[in-house]
Amino acid sequence: MPDPDAPPPPEPAGPGRRFLRWWVDDLPPIDGRLRFLIYAGLLVLTQMHSKSFLLGIQGYEATDPELYNARGLFEALGLSYISPGTVRIIIGVTVVAWVCAAIGLFSRFSAVLTAAGVFFLHGLFLDTNAGNRTWVLPLYAILAMCFACSWDTWSVDFHLRKKFRKSPAPKDRPASICCTGFARKLFLVAVVGFYTASGISKLSSAGVWWADGRTLQYFAEGRDYFLTSLLADNLWLCTVVSVVALLIEALAFLALLSPRLRIVFLILWSLMHLGIRHSLGPWYGTNIWCFILLVD
């Protein structure tokens, strides 16, 4: 993890400098208010979804240990079923670190500990919460927050330094990449990768025929949401929606090119998730919440 006290590396000239500025100057640094908004909001949302980092323990406990299959990195590392009692301790530590990260208490350590706990729990629950993608972007957001520092009056650390060291937050310290917009840009790159991968998976599984609308119509049939009957009874509309959704995902890289395009895609992604919620059921409200990080 970068040392916030270390001086920044010398800026390269030419294209290298422009590339560096693209990473650190395109979005402003994360201040204490935004930090609290992201952490606190996600913590509240975890209590509203049974497959979240924290409530996923319910499905995990209900699974017979002999039926549990480690997935992803857990499988690669040879990790297997862990006793629910141990998992609950990990959840407790993660929640405490999460609260500390939200209020800016021991902010560097608590941010890293929160990210480690969330990363571990997400991997552990992949088998018992199979197919759940609604918590992938929040995971990326929490990991990106490890590269942010907010030494302002909205941080408990600021007031502790002022009280015990008789000096304000270290505004005079040498700047580091953590004091730039790097964390937010890192998250943007992860978001673009997420939606691009979603589009690629559709094309790799069904090719361009995924956009003929039949797949969407099939999943809409038998469901009971606000827009379900509209899709189930109109193949032409399913075709239009499928083509638009595929284009939104396949062209996600355009969000990296300019702030205006970024805002356009944030709106499109949000509308897409609202449409999914009211037609097929899955709710990606956590993604929309994390988009706050990408708004200047």
mmCIF file of C-alpha atoms in Angstrom:
data_model
loop_
_atom_site.group_PDB
_atom_site.id
_atom_site.type_symbol
_atom_site.label_atom_id
_atom_site.label_comp_id
_atom_site.label_asym_id
_atom_site.label_seq_id
_atom_site.Cartn_x
_atom_site.Cartn_y
_atom_site.Cartn_z
ATOM 1 C CA MET A 1 0.000 0.000 0.000
ATOM 2 C CA PRO A 2 1.485 3.397 -0.943
ATOM 3 C CA ASP A 3 2.951 5.458 1.869
ATOM 4 C CA PRO A 4 1.046 8.763 2.077
ATOM 5 C CA ASP A 5 4.140 10.391 3.587
ATOM 6 C CA ALA A 6 6.402 9.526 0.662
ATOM 7 C CA PRO A 7 7.163 12.243 -1.895
ATOM 8 C CA PRO A 8 5.619 11.715 -5.323
ATOM 9 C CA PRO A 9 7.814 10.376 -8.123
ATOM 10 C CA PRO A 10 9.052 12.956 -10.625
ATOM 11 C CA GLU A 11 6.593 13.552 -13.405
ATOM 12 C CA PRO A 12 7.703 12.167 -16.769
ATOM 13 C CA ALA A 13 7.668 14.400 -19.813
ATOM 14 C CA GLY A 14 5.628 14.092 -22.972
ATOM 15 C CA PRO A 15 3.065 11.287 -23.361
ATOM 16 C CA GLY A 16 4.123 9.783 -20.035
ATOM 17 C CA ARG A 17 3.167 12.978 -18.234
ATOM 18 C CA ARG A 18 -0.198 13.133 -19.969
ATOM 19 C CA PHE A 19 -0.839 9.507 -19.039
ATOM 20 C CA LEU A 20 0.055 10.227 -15.403
ATOM 21 C CA ARG A 21 -2.206 13.265 -15.305
ATOM 22 C CA TRP A 22 -5.020 11.168 -16.796
ATOM 23 C CA TRP A 23 -4.763 8.886 -13.772
ATOM 24 C CA VAL A 24 -4.403 11.504 -11.034
ATOM 25 C CA ASP A 25 -5.989 14.763 -12.219
ATOM 26 C CA ASP A 26 -9.111 13.778 -14.150
ATOM 27 C CA LEU A 27 -11.170 13.422 -10.958
ATOM 28 C CA PRO A 28 -10.681 15.301 -7.666
ATOM 29 C CA PRO A 29 -9.405 13.598 -4.497
ATOM 30 C CA ILE A 30 -11.858 11.909 -2.141
ATOM 31 C CA ASP A 31 -12.644 14.157 0.808
ATOM 32 C CA GLY A 32 -14.011 13.054 4.167
ATOM 33 C CA ARG A 33 -17.640 13.663 3.258
ATOM 34 C CA LEU A 34 -17.474 11.489 0.141
ATOM 35 C CA ARG A 35 -15.530 8.837 2.050
ATOM 36 C CA PHE A 36 -18.254 8.677 4.702
ATOM 37 C CA LEU A 37 -21.013 8.646 2.086
ATOM 38 C CA ILE A 38 -19.517 5.654 0.255
ATOM 39 C CA TYR A 39 -18.634 3.562 3.302
ATOM 40 C CA ALA A 40 -21.761 4.342 5.328
ATOM 41 C CA GLY A 41 -24.085 3.908 2.372
ATOM 42 C CA LEU A 42 -22.630 0.541 1.417
ATOM 43 C CA LEU A 43 -22.722 -0.623 5.033
ATOM 44 C CA VAL A 44 -26.448 0.179 5.190
ATOM 45 C CA LEU A 45 -27.049 -1.558 1.852
ATOM 46 C CA THR A 46 -25.351 -4.738 3.082
ATOM 47 C CA GLN A 47 -28.136 -5.057 5.646
ATOM 48 C CA MET A 48 -30.769 -4.982 2.914
ATOM 49 C CA HIS A 49 -29.515 -7.804 0.710
ATOM 50 C CA SER A 50 -29.245 -11.475 1.663
ATOM 51 C CA LYS A 51 -26.221 -12.031 -0.570
ATOM 52 C CA SER A 52 -24.135 -9.124 0.652
ATOM 53 C CA PHE A 53 -20.675 -9.416 2.178
ATOM 54 C CA LEU A 54 -22.196 -9.507 5.658
ATOM 55 C CA LEU A 55 -25.544 -11.303 5.297
ATOM 56 C CA GLY A 56 -24.153 -13.930 2.924
ATOM 57 C CA ILE A 57 -23.285 -15.918 6.041
ATOM 58 C CA GLN A 58 -26.933 -17.026 6.147
ATOM 59 C CA GLY A 59 -26.678 -19.021 2.922
ATOM 60 C CA TYR A 60 -23.215 -20.210 3.913
ATOM 61 C CA GLU A 61 -24.442 -21.608 7.243
ATOM 62 C CA ALA A 62 -27.364 -23.334 5.530
ATOM 63 C CA THR A 63 -24.993 -25.220 3.213
ATOM 64 C CA ASP A 64 -23.745 -28.686 4.136
ATOM 65 C CA PRO A 65 -19.929 -28.477 4.463
ATOM 66 C CA GLU A 66 -19.623 -31.535 2.193
ATOM 67 C CA LEU A 67 -21.489 -29.701 -0.559
ATOM 68 C CA TYR A 68 -19.372 -26.549 -0.360
ATOM 69 C CA ASN A 69 -17.033 -25.984 -3.317
ATOM 70 C CA ALA A 70 -14.379 -23.297 -3.147
ATOM 71 C CA ARG A 71 -14.324 -21.059 -6.209
ATOM 72 C CA GLY A 72 -11.972 -18.602 -7.816
ATOM 73 C CA LEU A 73 -8.952 -17.641 -5.735
ATOM 74 C CA PHE A 74 -10.152 -19.807 -2.852
ATOM 75 C CA GLU A 75 -10.009 -22.848 -5.105
ATOM 76 C CA ALA A 76 -6.589 -21.854 -6.463
ATOM 77 C CA LEU A 77 -5.215 -21.515 -2.925
ATOM 78 C CA GLY A 78 -6.735 -24.810 -1.843
ATOM 79 C CA LEU A 79 -8.965 -23.214 0.792
ATOM 80 C CA SER A 80 -12.137 -25.029 1.770
ATOM 81 C CA TYR A 81 -15.038 -24.728 4.184
ATOM 82 C CA ILE A 82 -14.392 -22.538 7.241
ATOM 83 C CA SER A 83 -16.480 -22.885 10.377
ATOM 84 C CA PRO A 84 -19.337 -20.347 10.572
ATOM 85 C CA GLY A 85 -18.135 -19.285 14.028
ATOM 86 C CA THR A 86 -14.790 -18.196 12.572
ATOM 87 C CA VAL A 87 -16.561 -16.473 9.690
ATOM 88 C CA ARG A 88 -18.729 -14.496 12.117
ATOM 89 C CA ILE A 89 -15.597 -13.277 13.912
ATOM 90 C CA ILE A 90 -14.179 -12.134 10.563
ATOM 91 C CA ILE A 91 -17.467 -10.356 9.819
ATOM 92 C CA GLY A 92 -17.357 -8.624 13.205
ATOM 93 C CA VAL A 93 -13.800 -7.403 12.661
ATOM 94 C CA THR A 94 -14.725 -6.242 9.153
ATOM 95 C CA VAL A 95 -17.726 -4.263 10.425
ATOM 96 C CA VAL A 96 -15.627 -2.520 13.093
ATOM 97 C CA ALA A 97 -12.969 -1.645 10.502
ATOM 98 C CA TRP A 98 -15.730 -0.519 8.115
ATOM 99 C CA VAL A 99 -17.142 1.936 10.650
ATOM 100 C CA CYS A 100 -13.650 3.262 11.432
ATOM 101 C CA ALA A 101 -12.957 3.725 7.726
ATOM 102 C CA ALA A 102 -16.232 5.634 7.333
ATOM 103 C CA ILE A 103 -15.457 8.139 10.082
ATOM 104 C CA GLY A 104 -11.752 8.387 9.252
ATOM 105 C CA LEU A 105 -10.389 6.720 12.394
ATOM 106 C CA PHE A 106 -6.994 5.077 11.769
ATOM 107 C CA SER A 107 -8.085 5.659 8.198
ATOM 108 C CA ARG A 108 -5.213 3.973 6.365
ATOM 109 C CA PHE A 109 -5.281 0.798 8.455
ATOM 110 C CA SER A 110 -9.082 0.590 8.681
ATOM 111 C CA ALA A 111 -9.505 1.044 4.907
ATOM 112 C CA VAL A 112 -7.072 -1.779 4.162
ATOM 113 C CA LEU A 113 -8.592 -4.049 6.828
ATOM 114 C CA THR A 114 -12.103 -3.390 5.487
ATOM 115 C CA ALA A 115 -11.000 -4.198 1.945
ATOM 116 C CA ALA A 116 -9.262 -7.391 3.099
ATOM 117 C CA GLY A 117 -12.338 -8.530 5.035
ATOM 118 C CA VAL A 118 -14.729 -7.747 2.181
ATOM 119 C CA PHE A 119 -12.454 -9.439 -0.364
ATOM 120 C CA PHE A 120 -12.234 -12.556 1.814
ATOM 121 C CA LEU A 121 -15.988 -12.751 2.484
ATOM 122 C CA HIS A 122 -16.896 -12.169 -1.143
ATOM 123 C CA GLY A 123 -14.663 -15.060 -2.208
ATOM 124 C CA LEU A 124 -15.879 -17.310 0.585
ATOM 125 C CA PHE A 125 -19.552 -16.806 -0.330
ATOM 126 C CA LEU A 126 -19.128 -17.267 -4.093
ATOM 127 C CA ASP A 127 -20.338 -20.869 -3.936
ATOM 128 C CA THR A 128 -23.311 -20.387 -1.633
ATOM 129 C CA ASN A 129 -24.272 -17.122 -3.385
ATOM 130 C CA ALA A 130 -23.577 -18.450 -6.866
ATOM 131 C CA GLY A 131 -24.495 -16.188 -9.753
ATOM 132 C CA ASN A 132 -24.666 -13.046 -7.619
ATOM 133 C CA ARG A 133 -22.971 -10.121 -9.365
ATOM 134 C CA THR A 134 -24.600 -7.258 -7.529
ATOM 135 C CA TRP A 135 -21.720 -6.918 -5.069
ATOM 136 C CA VAL A 136 -18.796 -6.970 -7.493
ATOM 137 C CA LEU A 137 -18.608 -3.208 -8.079
ATOM 138 C CA PRO A 138 -18.931 -2.415 -4.346
ATOM 139 C CA LEU A 139 -15.970 -4.745 -3.825
ATOM 140 C CA TYR A 140 -13.989 -2.783 -6.428
ATOM 141 C CA ALA A 141 -15.006 0.501 -4.796
ATOM 142 C CA ILE A 142 -13.850 -0.601 -1.342
ATOM 143 C CA LEU A 143 -10.553 -1.858 -2.781
ATOM 144 C CA ALA A 144 -10.043 1.455 -4.602
ATOM 145 C CA MET A 145 -10.716 3.390 -1.391
ATOM 146 C CA CYS A 146 -7.463 1.964 -0.001
ATOM 147 C CA PHE A 147 -5.700 4.415 -2.321
ATOM 148 C CA ALA A 148 -7.484 7.478 -0.959
ATOM 149 C CA CYS A 149 -6.571 9.725 1.945
ATOM 150 C CA SER A 150 -8.754 12.424 3.451
ATOM 151 C CA TRP A 151 -6.901 14.520 6.016
ATOM 152 C CA ASP A 152 -9.644 17.086 6.435
ATOM 153 C CA THR A 153 -11.957 18.190 9.223
ATOM 154 C CA TRP A 154 -14.365 15.385 8.331
ATOM 155 C CA SER A 155 -11.868 12.827 9.579
ATOM 156 C CA VAL A 156 -11.540 11.722 13.210
ATOM 157 C CA ASP A 157 -7.807 11.368 12.598
ATOM 158 C CA PHE A 158 -7.641 15.105 11.878
ATOM 159 C CA HIS A 159 -9.034 15.980 15.297
ATOM 160 C CA LEU A 160 -6.901 13.378 17.075
ATOM 161 C CA ARG A 161 -3.761 14.857 15.519
ATOM 162 C CA LYS A 162 -4.883 18.333 16.432
ATOM 163 C CA LYS A 163 -5.516 17.333 20.032
ATOM 164 C CA PHE A 164 -2.504 15.164 20.758
ATOM 165 C CA ARG A 165 0.070 16.670 18.415
ATOM 166 C CA LYS A 166 -1.177 20.249 18.641
ATOM 167 C CA SER A 167 -1.127 20.521 14.881
ATOM 168 C CA PRO A 168 -3.754 20.155 12.190
ATOM 169 C CA ALA A 169 -3.898 17.446 9.589
ATOM 170 C CA PRO A 170 -0.641 17.091 7.681
ATOM 171 C CA LYS A 171 -1.442 19.423 4.820
ATOM 172 C CA ASP A 172 2.217 20.360 4.615
ATOM 173 C CA ARG A 173 3.374 16.792 4.063
ATOM 174 C CA PRO A 174 4.723 15.859 0.643
ATOM 175 C CA ALA A 175 1.905 14.860 -1.653
ATOM 176 C CA SER A 176 1.421 11.275 -2.744
ATOM 177 C CA ILE A 177 -0.737 9.527 -5.282
ATOM 178 C CA CYS A 178 -3.254 8.852 -2.496
ATOM 179 C CA CYS A 179 -3.927 12.585 -2.250
ATOM 180 C CA THR A 180 -4.976 12.766 -5.909
ATOM 181 C CA GLY A 181 -7.963 11.443 -7.799
ATOM 182 C CA PHE A 182 -6.193 8.151 -8.475
ATOM 183 C CA ALA A 183 -8.574 6.070 -6.325
ATOM 184 C CA ARG A 184 -11.596 7.345 -8.220
ATOM 185 C CA LYS A 185 -9.959 6.793 -11.604
ATOM 186 C CA LEU A 186 -8.917 3.298 -10.574
ATOM 187 C CA PHE A 187 -12.541 2.554 -9.741
ATOM 188 C CA LEU A 188 -13.656 3.972 -13.099
ATOM 189 C CA VAL A 189 -11.308 1.593 -14.916
ATOM 190 C CA ALA A 190 -12.730 -1.288 -12.855
ATOM 191 C CA VAL A 191 -16.299 -0.218 -13.703
ATOM 192 C CA VAL A 192 -15.517 -0.092 -17.416
ATOM 193 C CA GLY A 193 -13.916 -3.531 -17.153
ATOM 194 C CA PHE A 194 -16.996 -4.874 -15.366
ATOM 195 C CA TYR A 195 -19.458 -3.780 -18.045
ATOM 196 C CA THR A 196 -17.139 -4.677 -20.914
ATOM 197 C CA ALA A 197 -16.733 -8.183 -19.486
ATOM 198 C CA SER A 198 -20.515 -8.470 -19.226
ATOM 199 C CA GLY A 199 -20.894 -7.629 -22.905
ATOM 200 C CA ILE A 200 -18.112 -10.031 -23.892
ATOM 201 C CA SER A 201 -19.721 -12.848 -21.909
ATOM 202 C CA LYS A 202 -22.980 -12.356 -23.812
ATOM 203 C CA LEU A 203 -21.216 -12.429 -27.169
ATOM 204 C CA SER A 204 -19.042 -15.407 -26.252
ATOM 205 C CA SER A 205 -22.003 -17.477 -25.052
ATOM 206 C CA ALA A 206 -24.531 -16.671 -27.780
ATOM 207 C CA GLY A 207 -22.767 -14.485 -30.322
ATOM 208 C CA VAL A 208 -24.587 -11.585 -31.960
ATOM 209 C CA TRP A 209 -27.762 -13.667 -31.769
ATOM 210 C CA TRP A 210 -28.008 -12.693 -28.113
ATOM 211 C CA ALA A 211 -29.401 -9.397 -29.392
ATOM 212 C CA ASP A 212 -32.364 -10.996 -31.197
ATOM 213 C CA GLY A 213 -34.453 -10.475 -28.044
ATOM 214 C CA ARG A 214 -35.417 -14.108 -27.497
ATOM 215 C CA THR A 215 -33.072 -14.548 -24.541
ATOM 216 C CA LEU A 216 -34.508 -11.502 -22.787
ATOM 217 C CA GLN A 217 -38.061 -12.579 -23.587
ATOM 218 C CA TYR A 218 -37.397 -16.068 -22.197
ATOM 219 C CA PHE A 219 -36.194 -14.699 -18.857
ATOM 220 C CA ALA A 220 -39.068 -12.206 -18.697
ATOM 221 C CA GLU A 221 -41.730 -14.889 -19.087
ATOM 222 C CA GLY A 222 -43.127 -16.138 -15.816
ATOM 223 C CA ARG A 223 -41.923 -13.161 -13.793
ATOM 224 C CA ASP A 224 -44.146 -10.582 -12.194
ATOM 225 C CA TYR A 225 -42.610 -7.118 -12.251
ATOM 226 C CA PHE A 226 -43.730 -3.738 -13.529
ATOM 227 C CA LEU A 227 -42.266 -4.151 -17.043
ATOM 228 C CA THR A 228 -42.376 -7.953 -17.303
ATOM 229 C CA SER A 229 -45.563 -8.332 -19.331
ATOM 230 C CA LEU A 230 -44.486 -5.562 -21.694
ATOM 231 C CA LEU A 231 -41.316 -7.492 -22.573
ATOM 232 C CA ALA A 232 -42.831 -10.977 -22.512
ATOM 233 C CA ASP A 233 -45.559 -10.003 -25.018
ATOM 234 C CA ASN A 234 -43.403 -7.985 -27.452
ATOM 235 C CA LEU A 235 -40.424 -9.668 -29.072
ATOM 236 C CA TRP A 236 -39.597 -6.526 -31.070
ATOM 237 C CA LEU A 237 -39.238 -4.546 -27.850
ATOM 238 C CA CYS A 238 -37.012 -7.264 -26.365
ATOM 239 C CA THR A 239 -34.859 -7.021 -29.495
ATOM 240 C CA VAL A 240 -34.496 -3.256 -29.168
ATOM 241 C CA VAL A 241 -33.691 -3.477 -25.452
ATOM 242 C CA SER A 242 -31.173 -6.293 -26.051
ATOM 243 C CA VAL A 243 -29.362 -4.345 -28.770
ATOM 244 C CA VAL A 244 -29.213 -1.191 -26.626
ATOM 245 C CA ALA A 245 -27.980 -3.109 -23.564
ATOM 246 C CA LEU A 246 -25.285 -4.863 -25.600
ATOM 247 C CA LEU A 247 -24.108 -1.550 -27.068
ATOM 248 C CA ILE A 248 -24.014 0.103 -23.638
ATOM 249 C CA GLU A 249 -21.750 -2.682 -22.365
ATOM 250 C CA ALA A 250 -19.624 -3.118 -25.491
ATOM 251 C CA LEU A 251 -18.947 0.632 -25.767
ATOM 252 C CA ALA A 252 -18.261 1.089 -22.042
ATOM 253 C CA PHE A 253 -14.617 1.986 -22.818
ATOM 254 C CA LEU A 254 -15.849 5.338 -24.159
ATOM 255 C CA ALA A 255 -16.437 6.397 -20.548
ATOM 256 C CA LEU A 256 -12.647 6.616 -20.212
ATOM 257 C CA LEU A 257 -12.275 9.210 -22.942
ATOM 258 C CA SER A 258 -13.869 12.314 -21.422
ATOM 259 C CA PRO A 259 -15.838 13.521 -18.376
ATOM 260 C CA ARG A 260 -18.908 14.187 -20.525
ATOM 261 C CA LEU A 261 -18.954 10.671 -21.932
ATOM 262 C CA ARG A 262 -18.422 9.344 -18.417
ATOM 263 C CA ILE A 263 -21.570 11.094 -17.188
ATOM 264 C CA VAL A 264 -23.532 9.825 -20.192
ATOM 265 C CA PHE A 265 -22.552 6.234 -19.435
ATOM 266 C CA LEU A 266 -23.241 6.605 -15.726
ATOM 267 C CA ILE A 267 -26.779 7.633 -16.644
ATOM 268 C CA LEU A 268 -27.133 4.803 -19.179
ATOM 269 C CA TRP A 269 -25.826 2.181 -16.729
ATOM 270 C CA SER A 270 -28.188 3.450 -14.032
ATOM 271 C CA LEU A 271 -31.182 3.353 -16.375
ATOM 272 C CA MET A 272 -30.191 -0.138 -17.479
ATOM 273 C CA HIS A 273 -30.131 -1.341 -13.876
ATOM 274 C CA LEU A 274 -33.499 0.254 -13.162
ATOM 275 C CA GLY A 275 -34.880 -1.539 -16.208
ATOM 276 C CA ILE A 276 -33.434 -4.861 -15.041
ATOM 277 C CA ARG A 277 -34.946 -4.362 -11.598
ATOM 278 C CA HIS A 278 -38.456 -3.731 -12.908
ATOM 279 C CA SER A 279 -38.417 -6.420 -15.598
ATOM 280 C CA LEU A 280 -36.262 -9.338 -14.440
ATOM 281 C CA GLY A 281 -35.835 -8.703 -10.710
ATOM 282 C CA PRO A 282 -32.081 -8.497 -9.949
ATOM 283 C CA TRP A 283 -31.291 -5.200 -8.209
ATOM 284 C CA TYR A 284 -27.984 -3.438 -8.863
ATOM 285 C CA GLY A 285 -28.692 -0.477 -6.621
ATOM 286 C CA THR A 286 -25.283 -0.959 -5.019
ATOM 287 C CA ASN A 287 -23.674 -0.232 -8.393
ATOM 288 C CA ILE A 288 -25.649 2.982 -8.743
ATOM 289 C CA TRP A 289 -24.619 4.042 -5.242
ATOM 290 C CA CYS A 290 -20.947 3.484 -6.048
ATOM 291 C CA PHE A 291 -21.284 5.693 -9.123
ATOM 292 C CA ILE A 292 -21.135 8.616 -6.682
ATOM 293 C CA LEU A 293 -17.366 8.089 -6.709
ATOM 294 C CA LEU A 294 -17.292 8.932 -10.420
ATOM 295 C CA VAL A 295 -19.240 12.190 -10.293
ATOM 296 C CA ASP A 296 -17.079 15.311 -10.148
#
